[in-house]
XYZ file of C-alpha atoms in Angstrom:
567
model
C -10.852 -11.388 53.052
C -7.958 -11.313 50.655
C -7.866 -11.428 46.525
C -5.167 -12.078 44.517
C -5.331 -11.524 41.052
C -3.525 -12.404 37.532
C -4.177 -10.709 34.557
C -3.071 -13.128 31.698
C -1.989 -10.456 28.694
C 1.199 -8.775 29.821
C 1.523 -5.719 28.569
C 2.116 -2.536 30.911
C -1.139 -1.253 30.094
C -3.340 -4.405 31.122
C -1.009 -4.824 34.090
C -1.593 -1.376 35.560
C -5.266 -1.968 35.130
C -5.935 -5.503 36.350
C -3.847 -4.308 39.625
C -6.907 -2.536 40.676
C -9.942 -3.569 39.023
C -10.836 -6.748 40.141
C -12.447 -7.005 44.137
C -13.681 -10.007 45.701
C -15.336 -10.294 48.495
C -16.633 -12.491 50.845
C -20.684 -12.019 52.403
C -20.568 -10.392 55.090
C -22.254 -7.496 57.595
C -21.300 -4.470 60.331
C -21.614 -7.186 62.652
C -19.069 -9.519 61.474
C -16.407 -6.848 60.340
C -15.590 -3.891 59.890
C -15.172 -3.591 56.409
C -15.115 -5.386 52.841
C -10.845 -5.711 53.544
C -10.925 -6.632 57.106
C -8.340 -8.974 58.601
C -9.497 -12.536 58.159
C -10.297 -14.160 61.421
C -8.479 -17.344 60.404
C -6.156 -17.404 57.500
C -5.809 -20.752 54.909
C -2.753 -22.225 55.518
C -0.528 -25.625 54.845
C -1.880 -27.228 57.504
C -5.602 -26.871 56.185
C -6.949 -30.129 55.485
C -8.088 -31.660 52.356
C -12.008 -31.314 51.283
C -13.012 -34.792 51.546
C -15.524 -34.853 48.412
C -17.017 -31.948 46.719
C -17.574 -28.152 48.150
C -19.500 -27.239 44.911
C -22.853 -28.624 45.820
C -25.117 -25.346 45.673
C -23.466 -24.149 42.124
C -22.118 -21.112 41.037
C -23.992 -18.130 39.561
C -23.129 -14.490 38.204
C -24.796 -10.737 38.511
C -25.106 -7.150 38.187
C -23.638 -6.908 35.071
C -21.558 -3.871 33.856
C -19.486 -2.892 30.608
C -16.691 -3.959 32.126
C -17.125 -7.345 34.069
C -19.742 -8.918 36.786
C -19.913 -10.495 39.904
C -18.729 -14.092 40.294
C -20.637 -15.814 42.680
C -20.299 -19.366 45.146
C -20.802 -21.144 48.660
C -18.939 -24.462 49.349
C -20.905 -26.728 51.504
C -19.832 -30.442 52.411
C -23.596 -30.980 53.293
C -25.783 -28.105 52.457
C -28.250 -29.524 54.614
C -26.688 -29.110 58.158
C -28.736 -27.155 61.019
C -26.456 -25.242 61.967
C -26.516 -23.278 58.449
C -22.824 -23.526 57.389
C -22.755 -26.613 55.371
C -20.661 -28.705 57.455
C -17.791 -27.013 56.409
C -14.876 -27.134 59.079
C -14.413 -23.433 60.913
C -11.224 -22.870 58.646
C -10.662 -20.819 56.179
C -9.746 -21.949 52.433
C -8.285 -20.413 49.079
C -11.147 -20.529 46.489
C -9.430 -20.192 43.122
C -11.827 -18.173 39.647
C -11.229 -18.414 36.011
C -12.914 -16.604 33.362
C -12.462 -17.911 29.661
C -13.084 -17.027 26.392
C -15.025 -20.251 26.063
C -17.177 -23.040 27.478
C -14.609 -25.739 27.601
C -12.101 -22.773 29.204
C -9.430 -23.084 26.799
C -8.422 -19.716 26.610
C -8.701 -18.284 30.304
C -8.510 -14.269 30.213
C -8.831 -13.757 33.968
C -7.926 -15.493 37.164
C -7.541 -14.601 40.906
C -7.857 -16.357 44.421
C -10.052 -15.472 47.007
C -10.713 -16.935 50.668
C -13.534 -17.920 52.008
C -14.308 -18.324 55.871
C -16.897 -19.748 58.545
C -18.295 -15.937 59.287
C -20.076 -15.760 56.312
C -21.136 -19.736 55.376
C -17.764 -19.522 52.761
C -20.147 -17.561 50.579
C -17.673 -15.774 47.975
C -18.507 -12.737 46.230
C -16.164 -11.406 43.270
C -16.417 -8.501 41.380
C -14.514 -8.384 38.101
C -13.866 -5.573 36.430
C -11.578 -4.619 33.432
C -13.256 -6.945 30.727
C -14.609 -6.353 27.596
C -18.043 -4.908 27.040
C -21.073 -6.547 25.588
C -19.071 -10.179 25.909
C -19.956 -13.509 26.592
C -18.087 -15.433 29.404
C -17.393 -18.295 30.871
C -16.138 -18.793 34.579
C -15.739 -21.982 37.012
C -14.403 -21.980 40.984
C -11.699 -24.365 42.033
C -10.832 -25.739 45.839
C -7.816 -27.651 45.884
C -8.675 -30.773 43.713
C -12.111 -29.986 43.607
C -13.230 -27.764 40.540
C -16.951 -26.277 40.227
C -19.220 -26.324 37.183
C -18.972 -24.083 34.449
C -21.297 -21.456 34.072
C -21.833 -18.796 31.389
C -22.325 -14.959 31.700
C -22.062 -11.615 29.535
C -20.444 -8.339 30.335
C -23.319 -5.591 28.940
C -22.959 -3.707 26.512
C -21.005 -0.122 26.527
C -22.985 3.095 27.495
C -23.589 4.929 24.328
C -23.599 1.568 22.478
C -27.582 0.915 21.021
C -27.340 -3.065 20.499
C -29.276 -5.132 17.994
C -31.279 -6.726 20.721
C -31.222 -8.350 24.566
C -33.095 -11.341 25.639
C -33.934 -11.182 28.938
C -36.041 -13.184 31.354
C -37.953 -12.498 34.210
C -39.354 -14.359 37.030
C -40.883 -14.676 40.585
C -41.411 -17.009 43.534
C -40.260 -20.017 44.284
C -42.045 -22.584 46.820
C -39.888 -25.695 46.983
C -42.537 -27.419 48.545
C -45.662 -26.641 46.039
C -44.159 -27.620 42.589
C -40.565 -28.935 41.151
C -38.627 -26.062 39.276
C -39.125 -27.545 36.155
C -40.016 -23.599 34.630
C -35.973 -23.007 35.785
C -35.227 -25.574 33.786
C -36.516 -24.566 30.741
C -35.850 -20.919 31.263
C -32.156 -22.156 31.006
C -32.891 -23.680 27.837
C -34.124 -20.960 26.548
C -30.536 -19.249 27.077
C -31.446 -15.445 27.451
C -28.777 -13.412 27.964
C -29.872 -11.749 31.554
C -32.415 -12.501 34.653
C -34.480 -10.785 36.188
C -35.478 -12.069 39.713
C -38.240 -10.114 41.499
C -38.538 -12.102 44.370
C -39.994 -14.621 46.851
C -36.608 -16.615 45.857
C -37.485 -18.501 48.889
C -40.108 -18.892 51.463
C -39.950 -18.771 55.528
C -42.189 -21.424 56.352
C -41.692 -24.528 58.037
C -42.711 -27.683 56.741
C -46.510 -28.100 55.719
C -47.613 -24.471 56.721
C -48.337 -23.470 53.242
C -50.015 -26.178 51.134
C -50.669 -25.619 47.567
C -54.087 -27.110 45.923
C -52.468 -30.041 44.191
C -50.541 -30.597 47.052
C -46.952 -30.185 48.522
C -44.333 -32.701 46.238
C -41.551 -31.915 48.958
C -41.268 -30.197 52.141
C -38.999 -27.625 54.064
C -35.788 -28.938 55.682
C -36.229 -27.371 59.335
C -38.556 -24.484 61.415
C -39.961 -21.148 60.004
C -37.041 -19.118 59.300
C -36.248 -16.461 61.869
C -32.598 -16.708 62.356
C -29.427 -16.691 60.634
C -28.971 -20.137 60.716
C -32.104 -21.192 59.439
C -32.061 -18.295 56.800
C -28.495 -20.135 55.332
C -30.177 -23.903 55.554
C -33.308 -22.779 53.389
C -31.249 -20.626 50.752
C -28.625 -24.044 50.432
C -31.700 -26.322 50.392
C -33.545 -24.390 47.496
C -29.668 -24.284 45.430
C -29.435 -28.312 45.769
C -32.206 -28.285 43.305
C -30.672 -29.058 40.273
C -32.771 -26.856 37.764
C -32.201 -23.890 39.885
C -28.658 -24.556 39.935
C -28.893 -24.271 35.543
C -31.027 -21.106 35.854
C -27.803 -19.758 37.536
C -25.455 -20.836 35.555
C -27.033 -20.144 31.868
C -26.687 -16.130 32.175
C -26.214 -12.857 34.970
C -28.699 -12.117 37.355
C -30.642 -8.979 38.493
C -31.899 -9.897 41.768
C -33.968 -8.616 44.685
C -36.322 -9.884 47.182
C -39.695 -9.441 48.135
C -41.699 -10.163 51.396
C -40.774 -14.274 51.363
C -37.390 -13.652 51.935
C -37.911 -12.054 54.988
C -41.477 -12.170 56.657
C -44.923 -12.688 54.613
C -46.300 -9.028 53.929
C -43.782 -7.651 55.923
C -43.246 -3.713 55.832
C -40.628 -1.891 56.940
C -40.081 -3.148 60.572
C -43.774 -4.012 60.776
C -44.159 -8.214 60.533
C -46.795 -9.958 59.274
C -47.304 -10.819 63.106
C -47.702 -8.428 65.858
C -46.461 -10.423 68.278
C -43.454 -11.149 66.602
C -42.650 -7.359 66.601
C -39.979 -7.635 69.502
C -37.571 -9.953 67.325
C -38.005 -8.455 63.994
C -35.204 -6.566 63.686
C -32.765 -8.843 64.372
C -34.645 -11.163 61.697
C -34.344 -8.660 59.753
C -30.296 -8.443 59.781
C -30.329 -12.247 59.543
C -32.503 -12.657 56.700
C -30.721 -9.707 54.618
C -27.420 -10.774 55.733
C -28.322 -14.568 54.055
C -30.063 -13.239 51.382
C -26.635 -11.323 50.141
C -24.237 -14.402 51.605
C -26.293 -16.117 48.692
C -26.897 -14.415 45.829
C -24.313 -12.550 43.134
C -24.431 -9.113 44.585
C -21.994 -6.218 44.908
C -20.443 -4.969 47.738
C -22.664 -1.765 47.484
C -25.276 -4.266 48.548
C -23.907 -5.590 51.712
C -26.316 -5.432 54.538
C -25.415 -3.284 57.548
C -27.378 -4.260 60.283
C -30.936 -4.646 59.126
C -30.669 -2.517 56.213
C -29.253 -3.657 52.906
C -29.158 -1.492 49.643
C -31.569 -3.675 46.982
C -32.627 -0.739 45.128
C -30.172 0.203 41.962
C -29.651 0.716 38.048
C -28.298 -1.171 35.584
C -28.073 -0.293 31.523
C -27.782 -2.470 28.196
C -26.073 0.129 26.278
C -28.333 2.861 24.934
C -31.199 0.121 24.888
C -32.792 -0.589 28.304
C -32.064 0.953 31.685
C -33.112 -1.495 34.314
C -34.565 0.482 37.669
C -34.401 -2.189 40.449
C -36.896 -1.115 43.103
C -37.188 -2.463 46.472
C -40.793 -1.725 47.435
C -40.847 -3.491 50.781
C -37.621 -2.172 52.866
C -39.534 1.235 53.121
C -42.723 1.260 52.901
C -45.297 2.100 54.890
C -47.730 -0.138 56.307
C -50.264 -1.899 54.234
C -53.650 0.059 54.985
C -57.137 -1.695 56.145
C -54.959 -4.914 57.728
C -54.098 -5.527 54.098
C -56.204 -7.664 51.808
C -58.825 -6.299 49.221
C -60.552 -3.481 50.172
C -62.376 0.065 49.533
C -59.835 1.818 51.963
C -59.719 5.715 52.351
C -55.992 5.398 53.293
C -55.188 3.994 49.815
C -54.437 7.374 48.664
C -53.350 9.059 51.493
C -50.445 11.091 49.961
C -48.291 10.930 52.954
C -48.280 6.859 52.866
C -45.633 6.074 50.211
C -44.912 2.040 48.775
C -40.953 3.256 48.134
C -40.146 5.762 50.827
C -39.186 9.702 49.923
C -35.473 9.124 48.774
C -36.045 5.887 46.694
C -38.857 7.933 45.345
C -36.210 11.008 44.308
C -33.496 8.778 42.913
C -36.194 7.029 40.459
C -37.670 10.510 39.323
C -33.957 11.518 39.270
C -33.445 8.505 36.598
C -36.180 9.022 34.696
C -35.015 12.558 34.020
C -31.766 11.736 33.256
C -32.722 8.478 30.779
C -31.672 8.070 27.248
C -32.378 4.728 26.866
C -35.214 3.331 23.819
C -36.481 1.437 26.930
C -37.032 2.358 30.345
C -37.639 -1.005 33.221
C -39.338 -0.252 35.921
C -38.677 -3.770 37.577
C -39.960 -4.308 40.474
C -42.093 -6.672 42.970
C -46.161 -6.205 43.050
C -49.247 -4.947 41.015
C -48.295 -1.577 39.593
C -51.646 -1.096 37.507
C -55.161 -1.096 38.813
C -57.186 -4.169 39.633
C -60.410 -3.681 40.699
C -62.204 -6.433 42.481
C -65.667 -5.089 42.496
C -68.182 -4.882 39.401
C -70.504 -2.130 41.049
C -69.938 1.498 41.787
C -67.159 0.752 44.537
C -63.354 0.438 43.802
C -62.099 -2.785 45.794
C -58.303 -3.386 45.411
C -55.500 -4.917 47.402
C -53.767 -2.937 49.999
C -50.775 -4.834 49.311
C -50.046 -3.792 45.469
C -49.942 -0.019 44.046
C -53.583 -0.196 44.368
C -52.655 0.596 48.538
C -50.534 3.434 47.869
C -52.132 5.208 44.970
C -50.142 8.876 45.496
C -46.743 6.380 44.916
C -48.252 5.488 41.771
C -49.835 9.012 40.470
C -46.549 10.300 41.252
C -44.085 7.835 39.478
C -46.563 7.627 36.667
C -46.596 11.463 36.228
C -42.845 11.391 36.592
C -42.023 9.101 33.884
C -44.951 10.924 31.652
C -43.165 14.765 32.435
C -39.820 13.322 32.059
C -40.591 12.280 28.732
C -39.510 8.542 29.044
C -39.684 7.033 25.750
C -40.865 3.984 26.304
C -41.832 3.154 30.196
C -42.460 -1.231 31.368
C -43.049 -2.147 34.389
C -42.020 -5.588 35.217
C -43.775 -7.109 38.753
C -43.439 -10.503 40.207
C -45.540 -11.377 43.258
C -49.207 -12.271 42.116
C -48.638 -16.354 41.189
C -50.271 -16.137 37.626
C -49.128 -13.995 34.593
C -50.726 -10.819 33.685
C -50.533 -7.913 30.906
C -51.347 -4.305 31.434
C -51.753 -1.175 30.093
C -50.863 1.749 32.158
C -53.245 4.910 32.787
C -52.596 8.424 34.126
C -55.896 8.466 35.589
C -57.769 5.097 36.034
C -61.235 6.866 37.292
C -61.131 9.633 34.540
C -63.969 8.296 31.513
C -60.710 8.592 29.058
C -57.610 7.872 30.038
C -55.111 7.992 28.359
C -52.500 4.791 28.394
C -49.183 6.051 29.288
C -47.126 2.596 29.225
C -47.139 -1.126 29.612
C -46.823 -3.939 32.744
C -46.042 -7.018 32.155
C -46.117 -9.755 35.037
C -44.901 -12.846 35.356
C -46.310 -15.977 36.985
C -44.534 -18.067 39.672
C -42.200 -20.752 39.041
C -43.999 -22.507 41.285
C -46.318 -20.880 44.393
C -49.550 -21.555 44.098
C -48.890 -25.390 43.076
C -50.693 -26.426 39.517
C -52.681 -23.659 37.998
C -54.525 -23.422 34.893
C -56.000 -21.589 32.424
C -58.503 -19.944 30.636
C -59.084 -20.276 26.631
C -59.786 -16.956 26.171
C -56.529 -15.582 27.949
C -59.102 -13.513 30.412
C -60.409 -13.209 34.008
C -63.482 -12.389 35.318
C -62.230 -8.777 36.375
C -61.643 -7.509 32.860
C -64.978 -5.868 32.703
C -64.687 -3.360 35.414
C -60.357 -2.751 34.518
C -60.459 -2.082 30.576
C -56.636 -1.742 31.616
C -56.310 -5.689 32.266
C -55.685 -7.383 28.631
C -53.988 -10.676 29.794
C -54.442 -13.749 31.956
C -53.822 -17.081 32.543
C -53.409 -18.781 36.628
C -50.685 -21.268 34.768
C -47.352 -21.410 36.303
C -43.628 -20.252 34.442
C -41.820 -17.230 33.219
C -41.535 -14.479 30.934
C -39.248 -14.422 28.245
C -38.814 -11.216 26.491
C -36.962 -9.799 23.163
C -36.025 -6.215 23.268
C -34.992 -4.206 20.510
C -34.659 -0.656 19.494
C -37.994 -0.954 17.457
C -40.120 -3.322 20.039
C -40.218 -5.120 23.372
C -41.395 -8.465 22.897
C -42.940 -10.786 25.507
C -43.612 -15.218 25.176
C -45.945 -15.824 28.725
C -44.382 -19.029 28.989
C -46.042 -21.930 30.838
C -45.613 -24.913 32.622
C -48.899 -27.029 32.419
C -48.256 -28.867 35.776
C -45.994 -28.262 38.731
C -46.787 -31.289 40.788
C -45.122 -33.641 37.950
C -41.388 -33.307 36.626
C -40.302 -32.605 33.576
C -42.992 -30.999 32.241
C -42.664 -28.777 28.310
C -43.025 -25.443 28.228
C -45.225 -23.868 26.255
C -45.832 -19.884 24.929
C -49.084 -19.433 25.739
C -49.189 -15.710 24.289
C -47.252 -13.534 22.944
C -47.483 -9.893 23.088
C -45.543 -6.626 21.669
C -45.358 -3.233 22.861
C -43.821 -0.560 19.357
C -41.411 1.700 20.174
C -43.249 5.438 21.039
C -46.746 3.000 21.152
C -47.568 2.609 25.363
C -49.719 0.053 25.585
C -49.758 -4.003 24.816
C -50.509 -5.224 21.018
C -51.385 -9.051 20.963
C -49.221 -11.276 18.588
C -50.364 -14.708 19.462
C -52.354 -16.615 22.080
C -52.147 -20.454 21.635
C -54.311 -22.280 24.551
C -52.777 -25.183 26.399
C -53.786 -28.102 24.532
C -56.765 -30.151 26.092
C -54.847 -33.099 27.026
C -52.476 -31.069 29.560
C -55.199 -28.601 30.959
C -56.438 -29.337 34.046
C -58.991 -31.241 34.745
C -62.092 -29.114 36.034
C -62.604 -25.825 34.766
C -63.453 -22.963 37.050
C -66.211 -20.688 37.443
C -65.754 -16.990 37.327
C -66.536 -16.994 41.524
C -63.715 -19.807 41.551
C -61.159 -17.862 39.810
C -61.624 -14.643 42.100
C -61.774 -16.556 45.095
C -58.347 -18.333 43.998
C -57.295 -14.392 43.039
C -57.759 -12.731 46.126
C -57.015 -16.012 48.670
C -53.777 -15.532 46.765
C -53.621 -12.184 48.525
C -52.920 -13.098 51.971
C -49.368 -15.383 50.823
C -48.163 -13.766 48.126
């Protein structure tokens, strides 16, 4: 892969840094080459033919924000559809030219380079940008010969040591194309928050029709269950063709990492959801990571080798928020009981660990070293307690926290000794929205609440939901903890300042019909040096766009814990 870069003030200074801050880099894995700069296996030339029509077709997107820049991130593809995985893109190489204004229309461009793109990894391109300004907004757009991509926006974060007024950042989790149009993308890029947060199940594995949503599948899965590398590239460009996606991209950076749908369903470690299918799972493993990085805006510190990738990393907003990215699937150990909801001794087995000893460390290591007014713990499933059963038993799911309850104790003790000002989780995973508060000891008769968890819904998994007037479920009783629900489908938007964290649960009242509003069906605050959730507003979705039937309390758990086994 080669760069070329050219810094556009000319002064000595700017010249000696631009020389050596800006990488780009192309996806790619141990398997494929040796290294980020290895020779390309064929190089762009004259003779390269002319893209007949557009390359552009799956968007562009940016990530992993710094002080200093971001990653720039696209994938030409002629037809994004083709089985073989590449796009139809001809087995040539070709010069992908980046811009980064000042502006939307790109008037004043500050930045600009070349990078090329090749057949080994899909002509994914990956460039890392350095030597900006800090706490900026952006602009960027791709070029390939006479075709030029859309424009999308991004921000440069703010400088360490730097406490900023606010951040607006979004969060979100799973995406079935097949159960609901991404209509809560949509509006999420509307919304215009300055960051993303995806948590995972970006896509799912399955092939057409094996996962069918209540209200019914609206489109279905282009080719088999995913397995190999091919297939892995054909879903991720089949999911970016959709057109509200593509906008959730484009309106801001990203802070991705996957889950279990990326990969396997309930996978762990090299453990799949099937036994029989333990022969082959390593080598899905290295495809599936090695497509999940070819398409999304990652850095190179990222880049899978073999079947291991590095998800798990920090990110900071200034002085405000320090982001903890945890990947709680790569290295864990087995779910316990054959997963699902039970009362299962091995639950707190302290030798069974949800983030594996050295993830573990370099958390507790963070949280010692933290000086930010807000402390994200973002990460994939249920941190807090959920207890399923109202009598003397405690029934929870093996596949949240609630299976590895030493991984908890001991990440909630470290963020309590360490002093952490103000400690969130943010999870993904569960296909409704929840609030929290967090306990150091969920059996004791007093606990004390230690922090806050907020979850969001799906965008759409799980097909239409709905909701409940009084913003409760039928488990509240039994988890004092639990203090917010609703099985409607959409996103969190949050407001974070140096005096609050504030949190809209927005919905989408329907999934199964396009275009649908989105509403803010609550609103809740957690006060700087105050752990625990304070609610500001809870507006019910209006009668008219409810659905239809209400549920009964043994509906609603059933729906909760059937949830359990595709999540």
């Amino acid at each position: 892969m080669t760069s070329r870069e050219t810094p556009l003030s000319s002064t000595r200074r700017s010249v000696l840094r631009g020389a050596g801050v800006v990488l780009a880099t192309t996806a790619t894995t141990a398997a494929t080459t040796a290294g980020a700069h290895a020779r390309p296996a064929v190089r762009p030339s004259a003779a390269t033919p002319p893209l007949p029509r557009t390359p552009f077709t799956l968007g562009v997107a940016s990530g992993d924000p710094e002080p200093d820049g971001f990653v720039l991130w696209t994938r030409l593809a002629l037809e994004p559809l083709a089985d073989d995985g590449r796009g139809a893109m001809p087995a040539r190489r070709y010069d992908v030219k980046w811009e980064i204004g000042t502006d939307d229309r790109m008037r004043r461009v500050v930045r600009r380079g070349t990078v090329s793109a090749g057949p080994e990894t899909a002509h994914a391109v990956h460039v890392e940008v350095t030597g900006l300004n800090p706490g900026r907004e952006y602009w960027y757009r791709f070029r390939v010969g006479r075709w030029t991509s859309e424009t999308g926006r991004t921000l440069s974060a703010p400088a360490r040591g730097v406490m900023p007024s606010s951040l607006a950042m979004s969060f979100v989790s799973c995406s079935q194309f097949e159960h609901g149009w991404f209509t809560a993308y949509r509006r999420l890029a509307e919304d215009r928050p300055d960051l993303v947060l995806h948590l995972g199940d970006y896509q799912y594995e399955y092939a057409q029709g094996d996962y069918v949503a209540d209200s019914g599948n609206v489109r279905d899965h282009r080719g088999p269950e995913t397995v190999d590398l091919a297939g892995y590239r054909q879903r991720y460009a089949q999911y970016r063709t959709d057109p509200d996606l593509r906008a959730a991209h484009a309106v801001a950076p990203w802070l991705a990492v996957f889950d279990d749908h990326e990969v396997d369903n309930n996978w762990a470690r090299f453990t799949p959801e099937h036994p029989e299918d333990q022969a082959g799972f390593r080598q899905r493993r290295r495809a599936a990571f090695r497509a999940y990085y070819e398409n999304q805006p990652l850095r190179r510190t990222s880049m899978p080798h073999g079947p291991y990738i590095q998800a798990y990393r920090r990110r900071h907003w200034g002085e405000l928020a320090t982001f903890h990215v945890l990947d709680t699937r790569q290295f864990r150990d087995d779910q316990a009981c054959d997963d699902g909801y039970d009362a299962c001794p091995a639950a707190s087995d302290p030798k069974r660990s949800i983030t594996g000893a050295t993830q573990e460390a370099w958390l507790l290591d963070g949280f010692r070293e933290s000086r930010a007014r807000w402390d994200l713990i973002s990460q994939q499933v249920f941190f807090a307690q959920r207890d399923s059963d109202a009598g003397p038993n405690t029934v929870t799911s093996m596949d949240a926290w609630d299976g590895y309850t030493a991984s908890r104790d001991r990440i909630t003790k470290g963020f309590v000794d360490a002093g952490v000002r103000n400690p969130v989780v943010l999870t993904g995973d569960v296909h409704a929205h929840w609030g929290s508060d967090l306990y150091d000891d969920y059996a004791a008769d007093s606990p004390r609440t230690v922090g806050s968890e907020l979850v969001t819904s799906s965008i759409t998994s799980g097909g239409d939901g709905y909701d409940s007037p009084t913003g409760e479920h039928p488990w509240f009783p039994q988890n004092p903890n639990l203090r917010f629900w609703t099985n409607l489908r959409g996103y969190v938007n949050t407001t974070i300042t140096p005096d609050s964290l504030s949190a809209d649960y927005r919905v989408v009242p329907k999934v199964s019909v396009k275009d649908q509003p989105a509403l803010t069906r609550a609103t809740y605050a957690i006060e700087d040096r105050r752990p625990g959730l304070q609610q500001v507003s809870s507006t019910p979705v209006p009668s008219p766009l409810r659905a239809a039937t209400p549920r009964s309390d043994a509906e609603i758990i059933r729906d909760t814990i059937g949830t359990a086994g595709t999540v």
